[in-house]
Coordinates of C-alpha atoms in Angstrom, one line a residue:
X131 CA 0.0 0.0 0.0
X132 CA 2.9 2.4 0.8
X133 CA 5.7 1.2 -1.4
X134 CA 5.7 3.0 -4.7
X135 CA 3.2 5.6 -3.5
X136 CA 5.1 7.4 -0.8
X137 CA 8.6 8.8 -1.3
X138 CA 11.3 7.4 0.9
X139 CA 9.5 4.1 1.5
X140 CA 11.4 0.9 0.8
X141 CA 9.1 -2.2 0.7
X142 CA 9.8 -5.9 0.1
X143 CA 7.3 -8.7 -0.5
X144 CA 9.0 -12.0 0.2
X145 CA 6.2 -14.4 -0.5
X146 CA 3.0 -14.8 -2.4
X147 CA 1.5 -17.3 0.1
X148 CA -1.8 -16.2 1.6
X149 CA -1.1 -14.9 5.1
X150 CA 2.6 -14.3 4.3
X151 CA 2.2 -12.0 1.3
X152 CA 2.4 -8.8 3.3
X153 CA 5.1 -6.3 2.5
X154 CA 7.9 -5.3 4.9
X155 CA 8.7 -1.7 4.7
X156 CA 11.3 0.8 5.9
X157 CA 11.4 4.5 5.9
X158 CA 14.6 5.8 4.4
X159 CA 16.4 2.6 5.3
X160 CA 17.3 1.6 8.9
X161 CA 18.4 4.2 11.4
X162 CA 18.9 1.9 14.4
X163 CA 19.6 -1.8 14.5
X164 CA 18.6 -4.7 16.8
X165 CA 15.0 -5.5 17.4
X166 CA 13.7 -2.1 16.6
X167 CA 14.5 -1.7 12.9
X168 CA 11.0 -1.2 11.5
X169 CA 8.8 1.9 11.4
X170 CA 6.3 2.6 14.1
X171 CA 2.7 2.3 12.9
X172 CA 0.1 4.3 14.8
X173 CA -3.6 3.6 14.2
X174 CA -5.7 6.4 15.7
X175 CA -2.8 7.1 18.1
X176 CA -2.2 3.5 19.1
X177 CA 0.5 1.1 17.9
X178 CA -1.0 -1.5 15.6
X179 CA -0.7 -3.8 12.7
X180 CA -1.1 -2.1 9.3
X181 CA -2.1 -5.5 7.7
X182 CA -5.2 -5.7 9.9
X183 CA -6.7 -2.5 8.6
X184 CA -9.0 -2.6 5.7
X185 CA -8.0 0.2 3.3
X186 CA -11.7 1.3 3.0
X187 CA -11.6 2.2 6.7
X188 CA -8.7 4.7 6.3
X189 CA -9.5 8.4 6.3
X190 CA -5.9 9.5 6.0
X191 CA -2.3 8.5 6.5
X192 CA 0.9 10.3 6.8
X193 CA 4.6 9.2 6.9
X194 CA 7.0 11.0 9.3
X195 CA 10.6 10.6 8.2
X196 CA 13.0 12.9 9.8
X197 CA 14.2 13.1 13.4
X198 CA 12.3 16.4 14.0
X199 CA 9.0 14.9 13.0
X200 CA 9.4 11.6 14.9
X201 CA 11.0 12.9 18.1
X202 CA 7.7 13.3 19.7
X203 CA 7.1 9.5 19.6
X204 CA 10.3 8.7 21.5
X205 CA 12.6 5.8 20.7
X206 CA 9.9 3.8 18.9
X207 CA 9.8 6.4 16.2
X208 CA 13.6 6.2 15.5
X209 CA 13.0 4.5 12.1
X210 CA 10.1 6.6 11.1
X211 CA 6.4 6.8 11.9
X212 CA 3.3 5.9 9.9
X213 CA 0.2 7.7 11.2
X214 CA -3.1 6.2 10.1
X215 CA -6.4 7.8 11.0
X216 CA -9.6 5.7 10.5
X217 CA -12.9 7.1 9.4
X218 CA -15.3 8.6 11.9
X219 CA -19.0 9.4 11.8
X220 CA -20.2 12.8 10.6
X221 CA -23.3 14.6 11.5
X222 CA -26.0 14.1 8.9
X223 CA -28.3 11.4 7.6
X224 CA -27.5 7.7 7.6
X225 CA -24.9 6.8 5.0
X226 CA -24.4 3.2 3.9
X227 CA -21.5 2.0 1.8
X228 CA -21.0 -1.5 0.4
X229 CA -18.5 -2.8 -2.0
X230 CA -17.4 -6.3 -3.1
X231 CA -14.4 -7.4 -5.1
X232 CA -13.8 -10.7 -6.9
X233 CA -10.1 -11.1 -7.9
X234 CA -8.5 -13.6 -10.1
X235 CA -4.8 -14.1 -9.4
X236 CA -2.3 -16.0 -11.5
X237 CA 1.4 -16.4 -11.8
X238 CA 2.2 -14.5 -14.9
X239 CA 5.8 -15.9 -15.2
X240 CA 6.1 -19.6 -14.4
X241 CA 8.9 -21.8 -15.7
X242 CA 8.1 -24.4 -18.3
X243 CA 9.5 -27.8 -17.4
X244 CA 10.6 -30.4 -19.9
X245 CA 9.1 -33.8 -20.1
X246 CA 10.8 -37.1 -19.0
X247 CA 12.2 -38.0 -22.5
X248 CA 13.7 -34.5 -23.0
X249 CA 15.1 -34.5 -19.4
X250 CA 16.7 -37.9 -19.8
X251 CA 18.2 -37.0 -23.2
X252 CA 19.7 -33.8 -21.8
X253 CA 21.1 -35.7 -18.8
X254 CA 22.8 -38.2 -21.2
X255 CA 24.1 -35.2 -23.2
X256 CA 25.5 -33.5 -20.1
X257 CA 27.4 -36.7 -19.1
X258 CA 28.7 -37.2 -22.6
X259 CA 30.2 -33.7 -22.4
X260 CA 32.1 -34.8 -19.3
X261 CA 33.3 -38.1 -21.0
X262 CA 31.0 -40.1 -18.7
X263 CA 28.8 -43.0 -19.6
X264 CA 25.1 -42.4 -20.4
X265 CA 22.7 -42.3 -17.5
X266 CA 19.8 -43.8 -19.4
X267 CA 19.9 -46.6 -22.0
X268 CA 18.1 -46.3 -25.4
X269 CA 15.4 -48.7 -24.1
X270 CA 14.8 -46.5 -21.0
X271 CA 14.6 -43.4 -23.2
X272 CA 12.0 -45.1 -25.3
X273 CA 10.0 -46.0 -22.2
X274 CA 10.1 -42.4 -21.1
X275 CA 8.9 -41.3 -24.5
X276 CA 6.1 -43.8 -25.0
X277 CA 4.9 -43.9 -21.4
X278 CA 4.5 -47.8 -21.5
X279 CA 5.7 -48.2 -17.9
X280 CA 4.7 -45.1 -15.9
X281 CA 5.6 -46.8 -12.6
X282 CA 9.3 -47.3 -13.2
X283 CA 9.7 -44.8 -15.9
X284 CA 7.3 -41.9 -15.0
X285 CA 6.7 -38.7 -16.8
X286 CA 5.4 -36.2 -14.3
X287 CA 5.0 -32.5 -14.6
X288 CA 4.9 -31.6 -10.9
X289 CA 3.9 -28.0 -11.6
X290 CA 0.6 -29.3 -13.3
X291 CA 0.1 -31.8 -10.5
X292 CA 0.5 -29.4 -7.6
X293 CA -0.3 -25.9 -8.9
X294 CA -3.4 -24.3 -10.3
X295 CA -3.3 -22.0 -13.2
X296 CA -5.1 -19.3 -11.2
X297 CA -7.0 -18.7 -8.0
X298 CA -9.9 -16.6 -6.9
X299 CA -10.0 -14.2 -4.0
X300 CA -12.9 -12.2 -2.7
X301 CA -13.2 -9.2 -0.5
X302 CA -16.4 -7.6 0.9
X303 CA -16.9 -4.3 2.8
X304 CA -19.9 -2.7 4.5
X305 CA -19.9 0.5 6.5
X306 CA -22.7 2.5 8.2
X307 CA -22.2 6.1 9.5
X308 CA -24.2 9.1 10.6
X309 CA -25.4 10.9 13.7
X310 CA -26.3 14.3 14.9
X311 CA -24.4 17.3 16.3
X312 CA -24.1 15.8 19.7
X313 CA -23.2 12.2 18.8
X314 CA -21.8 10.5 15.7
X315 CA -21.1 6.9 14.8
X316 CA -19.2 4.8 12.3
X317 CA -19.4 1.0 11.9
X318 CA -17.8 -1.2 9.4
X319 CA -17.5 -4.9 8.6
X320 CA -15.0 -6.4 6.2
X321 CA -14.3 -9.9 5.0
X322 CA -11.2 -11.1 3.0
X323 CA -10.7 -14.7 1.7
X324 CA -7.6 -15.9 -0.1
X325 CA -6.7 -19.3 -1.4
X326 CA -3.3 -20.5 -2.4
X327 CA -2.3 -21.7 -5.9
X328 CA -1.8 -25.3 -4.6
X329 CA -4.1 -27.9 -6.2
X330 CA -5.6 -30.1 -3.5
X331 CA -6.8 -33.6 -4.3
X332 CA -10.4 -33.5 -2.9
X333 CA -10.7 -37.3 -3.0
X334 CA -7.8 -37.8 -0.6
X335 CA -9.5 -36.4 2.5
X336 CA -12.8 -35.1 3.9
X337 CA -11.1 -32.0 5.4
X338 CA -9.3 -29.1 3.9
X339 CA -5.5 -29.4 3.7
X340 CA -4.8 -26.5 1.3
X341 CA -3.2 -23.2 2.2
X342 CA -5.7 -20.4 2.8
X343 CA -6.2 -17.1 4.7
X344 CA -9.4 -15.6 6.0
X345 CA -9.8 -12.3 7.8
X346 CA -12.9 -10.8 9.4
X347 CA -12.7 -7.3 10.9
X348 CA -15.2 -5.2 12.8
X349 CA -14.8 -1.5 13.6
X350 CA -17.0 0.7 15.7
X351 CA -16.3 4.4 16.6
X352 CA -18.6 6.7 18.6
X353 CA -17.9 10.4 19.2
X354 CA -20.1 12.3 21.7
X355 CA -20.1 15.9 22.8
X356 CA -20.5 15.8 26.5
X357 CA -20.4 19.6 26.7
X358 CA -19.6 22.4 24.3
X359 CA -15.9 22.0 25.1
X360 CA -15.7 18.3 25.9
X361 CA -15.7 15.4 23.5
X362 CA -15.6 11.7 24.3
X363 CA -14.5 9.1 21.8
X364 CA -15.0 5.3 22.1
X365 CA -13.5 2.8 19.6
X366 CA -13.7 -1.0 19.4
X367 CA -11.9 -2.9 16.7
X368 CA -11.8 -6.7 16.4
X369 CA -9.9 -8.7 13.8
X370 CA -10.4 -12.5 13.4
X371 CA -7.8 -14.3 11.3
X372 CA -7.8 -17.9 10.3
X373 CA -5.1 -19.7 8.3
X374 CA -5.0 -23.3 7.1
X375 CA -2.1 -25.3 5.8
X376 CA -1.0 -28.9 5.2
X377 CA 0.4 -30.8 8.2
X378 CA 3.9 -31.0 6.7
X379 CA 6.3 -28.1 7.0
X380 CA 6.5 -25.0 9.2
X381 CA 3.4 -23.5 10.8
X382 CA 3.6 -20.2 8.9
X383 CA 5.8 -21.0 6.0
X384 CA 5.0 -23.6 3.3
X385 CA 8.0 -22.9 1.2
X386 CA 9.0 -26.6 1.5
X387 CA 6.0 -27.6 -0.6
X388 CA 6.7 -24.9 -3.2
X389 CA 10.4 -25.9 -3.4
X390 CA 9.5 -29.6 -3.7
X391 CA 7.3 -29.2 -6.8
X392 CA 9.9 -26.9 -8.4
X393 CA 13.0 -29.1 -7.8
X394 CA 11.7 -32.6 -8.6
X395 CA 12.5 -34.0 -12.0
X396 CA 9.8 -35.6 -14.2
X397 CA 11.6 -39.0 -13.9
X398 CA 12.1 -39.1 -10.1
X399 CA 8.9 -41.0 -9.2
X400 CA 5.2 -41.2 -10.2
X401 CA 2.5 -39.3 -8.3
X402 CA 1.0 -42.7 -7.3
X403 CA 1.9 -46.2 -8.4
X404 CA -0.6 -48.1 -10.5
X405 CA -1.7 -50.2 -7.5
X406 CA -2.5 -47.0 -5.5
X407 CA 0.7 -47.0 -3.4
X408 CA 2.1 -43.6 -2.5
X409 CA 5.7 -43.0 -3.7
X410 CA 8.8 -41.8 -1.9
X411 CA 12.1 -40.6 -3.2
X412 CA 15.6 -39.7 -2.0
X413 CA 18.8 -41.6 -1.2
X414 CA 17.0 -43.6 1.4
X415 CA 13.6 -43.3 -0.2
X416 CA 12.3 -41.5 2.9
X417 CA 11.3 -38.1 1.4
X418 CA 7.7 -37.2 0.6
X419 CA 6.6 -36.0 -2.8
X420 CA 4.8 -32.6 -2.9
X421 CA 1.6 -34.5 -3.7
X422 CA 1.9 -36.4 -0.4
X423 CA 2.9 -33.3 1.6
X424 CA -0.2 -31.5 0.4
X425 CA -2.8 -34.2 0.7
X426 CA -1.7 -36.9 3.1
X427 CA 0.1 -35.3 6.1
X428 CA -3.0 -33.8 7.9
X429 CA -3.6 -30.1 8.4
X430 CA -2.9 -27.2 10.6
X431 CA -5.2 -24.4 11.7
X432 CA -3.9 -21.0 13.0
X433 CA -6.5 -18.7 14.5
X434 CA -5.9 -15.2 15.9
X435 CA -8.1 -12.8 17.6
X436 CA -7.1 -9.1 18.1
X437 CA -9.3 -6.8 20.2
X438 CA -8.4 -3.1 20.4
X439 CA -10.4 -0.8 22.7
X440 CA -9.6 2.9 23.2
X441 CA -11.2 5.8 25.1
X442 CA -10.3 9.3 24.2
X443 CA -11.3 12.5 26.0
X444 CA -10.7 15.9 24.4
X445 CA -11.1 19.1 26.5
X446 CA -11.0 22.5 25.0
X447 CA -9.3 24.8 27.5
X448 CA -10.1 28.0 25.7
X449 CA -11.6 29.5 28.9
X450 CA -8.0 29.5 30.3
X451 CA -6.3 30.8 27.2
X452 CA -7.4 30.7 23.5
X453 CA -5.9 27.8 21.5
X454 CA -5.2 25.5 24.5
X455 CA -6.5 21.9 24.4
X456 CA -5.9 18.7 26.5
X457 CA -6.2 15.2 25.2
X458 CA -6.2 12.1 27.3
X459 CA -6.3 8.5 26.0
X460 CA -6.4 5.0 27.4
X461 CA -6.1 2.0 25.1
X462 CA -6.2 -1.8 25.5
X463 CA -5.0 -4.2 22.9
X464 CA -5.3 -8.0 23.4
X465 CA -4.1 -10.7 21.1
X466 CA -5.1 -14.4 21.4
X467 CA -3.6 -17.1 19.3
X468 CA -4.8 -20.7 19.2
X469 CA -3.1 -23.1 16.8
X470 CA -4.0 -26.7 16.4
X471 CA -1.9 -29.3 14.5
X472 CA -3.4 -32.6 13.3
X473 CA -0.5 -34.4 11.5
X474 CA 0.0 -37.8 10.2
X475 CA 2.2 -39.8 7.8
X476 CA 1.0 -42.3 5.2
X477 CA 2.6 -45.6 4.1
X478 CA 5.2 -44.8 1.5
X479 CA 6.9 -47.2 -1.0
X480 CA 9.7 -47.3 -3.5
X481 CA 9.4 -49.5 -6.6
X482 CA 12.7 -51.3 -7.2
X483 CA 11.7 -53.4 -10.2
X484 CA 9.3 -56.1 -11.3
X485 CA 8.8 -59.8 -10.6
X486 CA 8.9 -62.3 -13.4
X487 CA 5.1 -62.1 -13.6
X488 CA 5.3 -58.4 -14.2
X489 CA 4.0 -57.2 -10.8
X490 CA 5.9 -54.4 -9.1
X491 CA 8.5 -55.1 -6.5
X492 CA 8.4 -52.6 -3.6
X493 CA 10.4 -51.5 -0.6
X494 CA 8.2 -50.2 2.3
X495 CA 10.2 -47.1 3.2
X496 CA 8.0 -45.1 5.7
X497 CA 5.5 -46.6 8.1
X498 CA 2.1 -45.1 8.5
X499 CA 1.5 -42.8 11.5
X500 CA -2.0 -42.1 12.6
X501 CA -3.4 -38.6 13.1
X502 CA -1.9 -36.9 16.1
X503 CA -3.0 -33.8 17.8
X504 CA -1.0 -30.9 19.4
X505 CA -1.7 -27.2 20.0
X506 CA -0.1 -23.9 20.8
X507 CA -1.8 -21.0 22.6
X508 CA -0.6 -17.5 23.2
X509 CA -2.1 -14.4 24.8
X510 CA -0.8 -10.9 25.2
X511 CA -2.1 -7.7 26.7
X512 CA -1.0 -4.1 25.9
X513 CA -2.0 -1.1 28.0
X514 CA -1.3 2.5 27.0
X515 CA -1.9 5.8 28.8
X516 CA -1.3 9.1 27.1
X517 CA -1.8 12.7 28.1
X518 CA -1.2 15.5 25.5
X519 CA -1.7 19.2 26.1
X520 CA -1.6 21.2 22.9
X521 CA -1.4 24.9 22.3
X522 CA -1.9 26.6 18.9
X523 CA -2.2 30.4 18.5
X524 CA -1.7 33.0 15.8
X525 CA -0.7 36.6 16.7
X526 CA -0.7 38.6 13.5
X527 CA 2.1 37.3 11.3
X528 CA 3.3 35.0 14.0
X529 CA 2.2 31.3 14.3
X530 CA 3.1 29.6 17.5
X531 CA 2.4 26.1 18.8
X532 CA 3.5 24.0 21.7
X533 CA 2.8 20.4 22.5
X534 CA 3.8 18.0 25.3
X535 CA 3.2 14.2 25.2
X536 CA 3.4 12.0 28.3
X537 CA 3.2 8.3 27.6
X538 CA 3.2 5.1 29.6
X539 CA 3.0 1.6 28.1
X540 CA 2.8 -1.9 29.7
X541 CA 2.9 -5.3 27.9
X542 CA 2.5 -8.8 29.2
X543 CA 2.2 -12.2 27.4
X544 CA 1.6 -15.8 28.2
X545 CA 5.0 -17.0 27.0
X546 CA 6.6 -15.9 30.2
X547 CA 8.2 -18.9 31.9
X548 CA 10.3 -17.5 34.7
X549 CA 10.3 -14.6 37.2
X550 CA 12.1 -12.2 34.9
X551 CA 10.1 -12.9 31.8
X552 CA 6.8 -12.5 33.8
X553 CA 7.6 -8.9 34.6
X554 CA 5.6 -6.6 32.3
X555 CA 7.5 -4.8 29.6
X556 CA 7.2 -1.1 30.3
X557 CA 8.1 2.2 28.6
X558 CA 7.8 5.7 29.9
X559 CA 8.4 8.8 27.9
X560 CA 7.8 12.6 27.9
X561 CA 8.3 14.6 24.8
X562 CA 7.7 18.2 23.7
X563 CA 7.5 20.3 20.6
X564 CA 7.6 24.0 20.0
X565 CA 7.1 25.6 16.6
X566 CA 7.2 29.1 15.2
X567 CA 6.2 30.5 11.8
X568 CA 6.5 34.0 10.5
X569 CA 4.3 35.2 7.7
X570 CA 3.8 31.6 6.6
X571 CA 7.2 31.9 5.0
X572 CA 9.8 31.1 7.7
X573 CA 9.4 28.1 10.0
X574 CA 11.4 26.8 13.0
X575 CA 10.8 23.8 15.2
X576 CA 12.4 22.3 18.2
X577 CA 11.6 18.8 19.6
X578 CA 12.9 16.9 22.5
X579 CA 12.2 13.4 23.9
X580 CA 13.0 12.0 27.3
X581 CA 12.5 8.2 27.3
X582 CA 13.0 5.6 30.0
X583 CA 13.7 1.9 29.3
X584 CA 14.1 -1.2 31.5
X585 CA 17.2 -2.3 29.4
X586 CA 19.6 -0.1 31.3
X587 CA 20.8 0.2 34.9
X588 CA 19.8 2.9 37.3
X589 CA 21.4 6.2 36.3
X590 CA 21.4 5.3 32.6
X591 CA 17.7 4.4 32.2
X592 CA 16.5 7.6 30.7
X593 CA 17.9 9.3 27.5
X594 CA 17.5 12.7 25.9
X595 CA 16.8 12.9 22.2
X596 CA 16.6 16.4 20.8
X597 CA 15.9 17.5 17.2
X598 CA 15.6 20.8 15.4
X599 CA 14.3 21.8 12.0
X600 CA 13.7 24.8 9.8
X601 CA 11.8 25.7 6.6
X602 CA 11.5 28.4 4.0
X603 CA 8.8 28.9 1.4
X604 CA 10.3 31.2 -1.3
X605 CA 7.1 31.1 -3.4
X606 CA 5.5 33.4 -0.8
X607 CA 7.5 36.2 -2.3
X608 CA 5.8 38.2 -5.1
X609 CA 9.1 38.4 -6.9
X610 CA 9.5 34.6 -7.0
X611 CA 5.9 34.3 -8.1
X612 CA 6.6 36.8 -11.0
X613 CA 9.9 35.1 -12.1
X614 CA 8.6 31.5 -11.7
X615 CA 4.8 31.7 -12.3
X616 CA 4.7 28.0 -13.2
X617 CA 5.7 27.0 -9.6
X618 CA 2.7 27.2 -7.2
X619 CA 4.4 26.0 -4.1
X620 CA 8.0 25.3 -3.1
X621 CA 9.4 24.6 0.3
X622 CA 13.0 24.1 1.3
X623 CA 13.5 22.4 4.7
X624 CA 16.2 20.9 6.8
X625 CA 16.4 19.0 10.1
X626 CA 18.9 17.5 12.4
X627 CA 18.3 15.3 15.4
X628 CA 19.3 12.4 17.6
X629 CA 17.3 9.1 17.7
X630 CA 17.8 6.1 20.0
X631 CA 17.2 2.4 20.4
X632 CA 17.1 0.3 23.5
X633 CA 16.7 -3.1 22.0
X634 CA 20.3 -4.3 22.4
X635 CA 21.3 -7.9 22.8
X636 CA 17.9 -9.5 22.5
X637 CA 17.5 -10.2 26.2
X638 CA 15.7 -8.4 29.0
X639 CA 17.7 -6.6 31.8
X640 CA 21.1 -7.4 30.2
X641 CA 22.9 -5.5 32.9
X642 CA 21.8 -8.0 35.6
X643 CA 23.8 -11.0 36.7
X644 CA 21.5 -13.9 37.8
X645 CA 22.1 -16.9 40.0
X646 CA 20.3 -20.1 39.2
X647 CA 20.1 -23.6 40.6
X648 CA 22.7 -26.0 39.2
X649 CA 21.5 -29.0 37.3
X650 CA 23.7 -31.4 39.2
X651 CA 25.9 -33.9 37.6
X652 CA 29.6 -34.8 37.8
X653 CA 31.5 -33.1 40.6
X654 CA 28.6 -30.9 41.6
X655 CA 26.8 -30.9 45.0
X656 CA 23.1 -31.4 45.4
X657 CA 21.3 -28.1 45.8
X658 CA 24.2 -26.1 44.5
X659 CA 23.9 -22.9 42.5
X660 CA 25.7 -21.4 39.5
X661 CA 25.9 -18.1 37.6
X662 CA 23.2 -17.8 35.0
X663 CA 23.2 -14.6 32.9
X664 CA 26.3 -12.5 33.2
X665 CA 25.5 -8.9 33.4
X666 CA 27.0 -6.4 31.0
X667 CA 28.5 -3.3 32.4
X668 CA 28.4 0.1 30.7
X669 CA 25.3 -0.4 28.6
X670 CA 23.9 2.8 27.2
X671 CA 21.4 3.8 24.6
X672 CA 22.2 3.2 21.0
X673 CA 22.1 6.6 19.4
X674 CA 22.1 7.7 15.7
X675 CA 22.3 11.2 14.2
X676 CA 19.8 12.0 11.4
X677 CA 20.2 14.9 9.1
X678 CA 17.7 15.6 6.3
X679 CA 17.4 18.3 3.6
X680 CA 14.4 18.3 1.3
X681 CA 12.5 20.3 -1.3
X682 CA 8.7 20.1 -1.6

């Protein structure tokens, strides 16, 4: 969505598999390294997943790139910030919007594989070039060509067996909005279904083993004027995601299935033997064909539920001084993951010849394993508190604004398995911004962030991250307008600032040295202890200097 549309965005899509076909993106590269190398995505002021938002729900989005623009968001904004604002209700009559899309997707550039006879002939030619004996005899070449013995001399185009020529996807969206001057509402429901290009054999099972991705999202926003100067906003967003895949391979990556169909030769083995046996290949004949991987290894279901709730209170403090406002927000984000794995292995065979009566001679290479069940569950909770006073005022030719943001974040998850891991992850930050403009021609801005992290020892826990920027709009001059009438607007700007990162080493509290129970064993006493994590002295914030010059 951003790559190719917004300057400075670098995006990469690493897979076309449903559920893994989302793009990674970076804003002007990577400013800090470690675990915090991606941009911060804020959805209505709360950190979120850009892939869970339906584009039809987006009112506007902006990308903050330089240090001056991102300083207000602390260390999480070191690599840029994407700000997404979802649609809200507007006063007026009921408005209903519905749209549906049916999409046909196909692989425009797919390799064309040769048949068995061509492959065998080329293999013999390659060996002849190396002064080696032929791999296949003339009789075997003829069998490949005529297809008289597809069991021992198969001719399989694995791409046609495993892949469809195209797949269908569908997307549906419904929104309802409206309200009056005192209360407004917006509700939306979206559905997205994607199927993979793999061709499942429906006769093999009564259940679905193919790769698929399904997303259902529900968004509700209500804004109410409690008084003439006080506005209350409530938001509820739920996203339900379901993914399905074959039992073989990784949970979230089916590249093994894709690689198998691409790498197998047409002469390696048949899809099935003529008596119905499933075939195996490899040095020890213990590897599964992509057909078996897709249809006979069970299936996996990955289900995820995300719930985001936020309460926002805006208070106009114009009775104190004109242009002063105060915004307070509390948000809760919960994620629940429930994965189930039902896996099995079929009997696999390798044909090694024929008996004198012509029947196939087999080696039983893999024993059947009945369907087994396992599961994985994960839960996380994210709490965020934010208080933001904001002042905007114009005095003649002078535009002045000031903002302060105080932010606290707490995160917990169910993967915690010891005392340290069970401690909530917390961030605290305070940041401020002051801007000045003169005659809408000259601009100056100063930002500063003060962020605390658990990753550093006492005395080094908080870091200062200042930034400054300036701008000039020459097209405001009548002389420039006269000399360059074909330019409506031009702005020259520059910024310089310091950004930071606290995700160093990949462990929590890396400055602590821990003592743990010894496992026992040779030359150790029962009940003894030993040194666990060795604390690192002298840890400080990773800091990077960012300088930007631009022309708009």
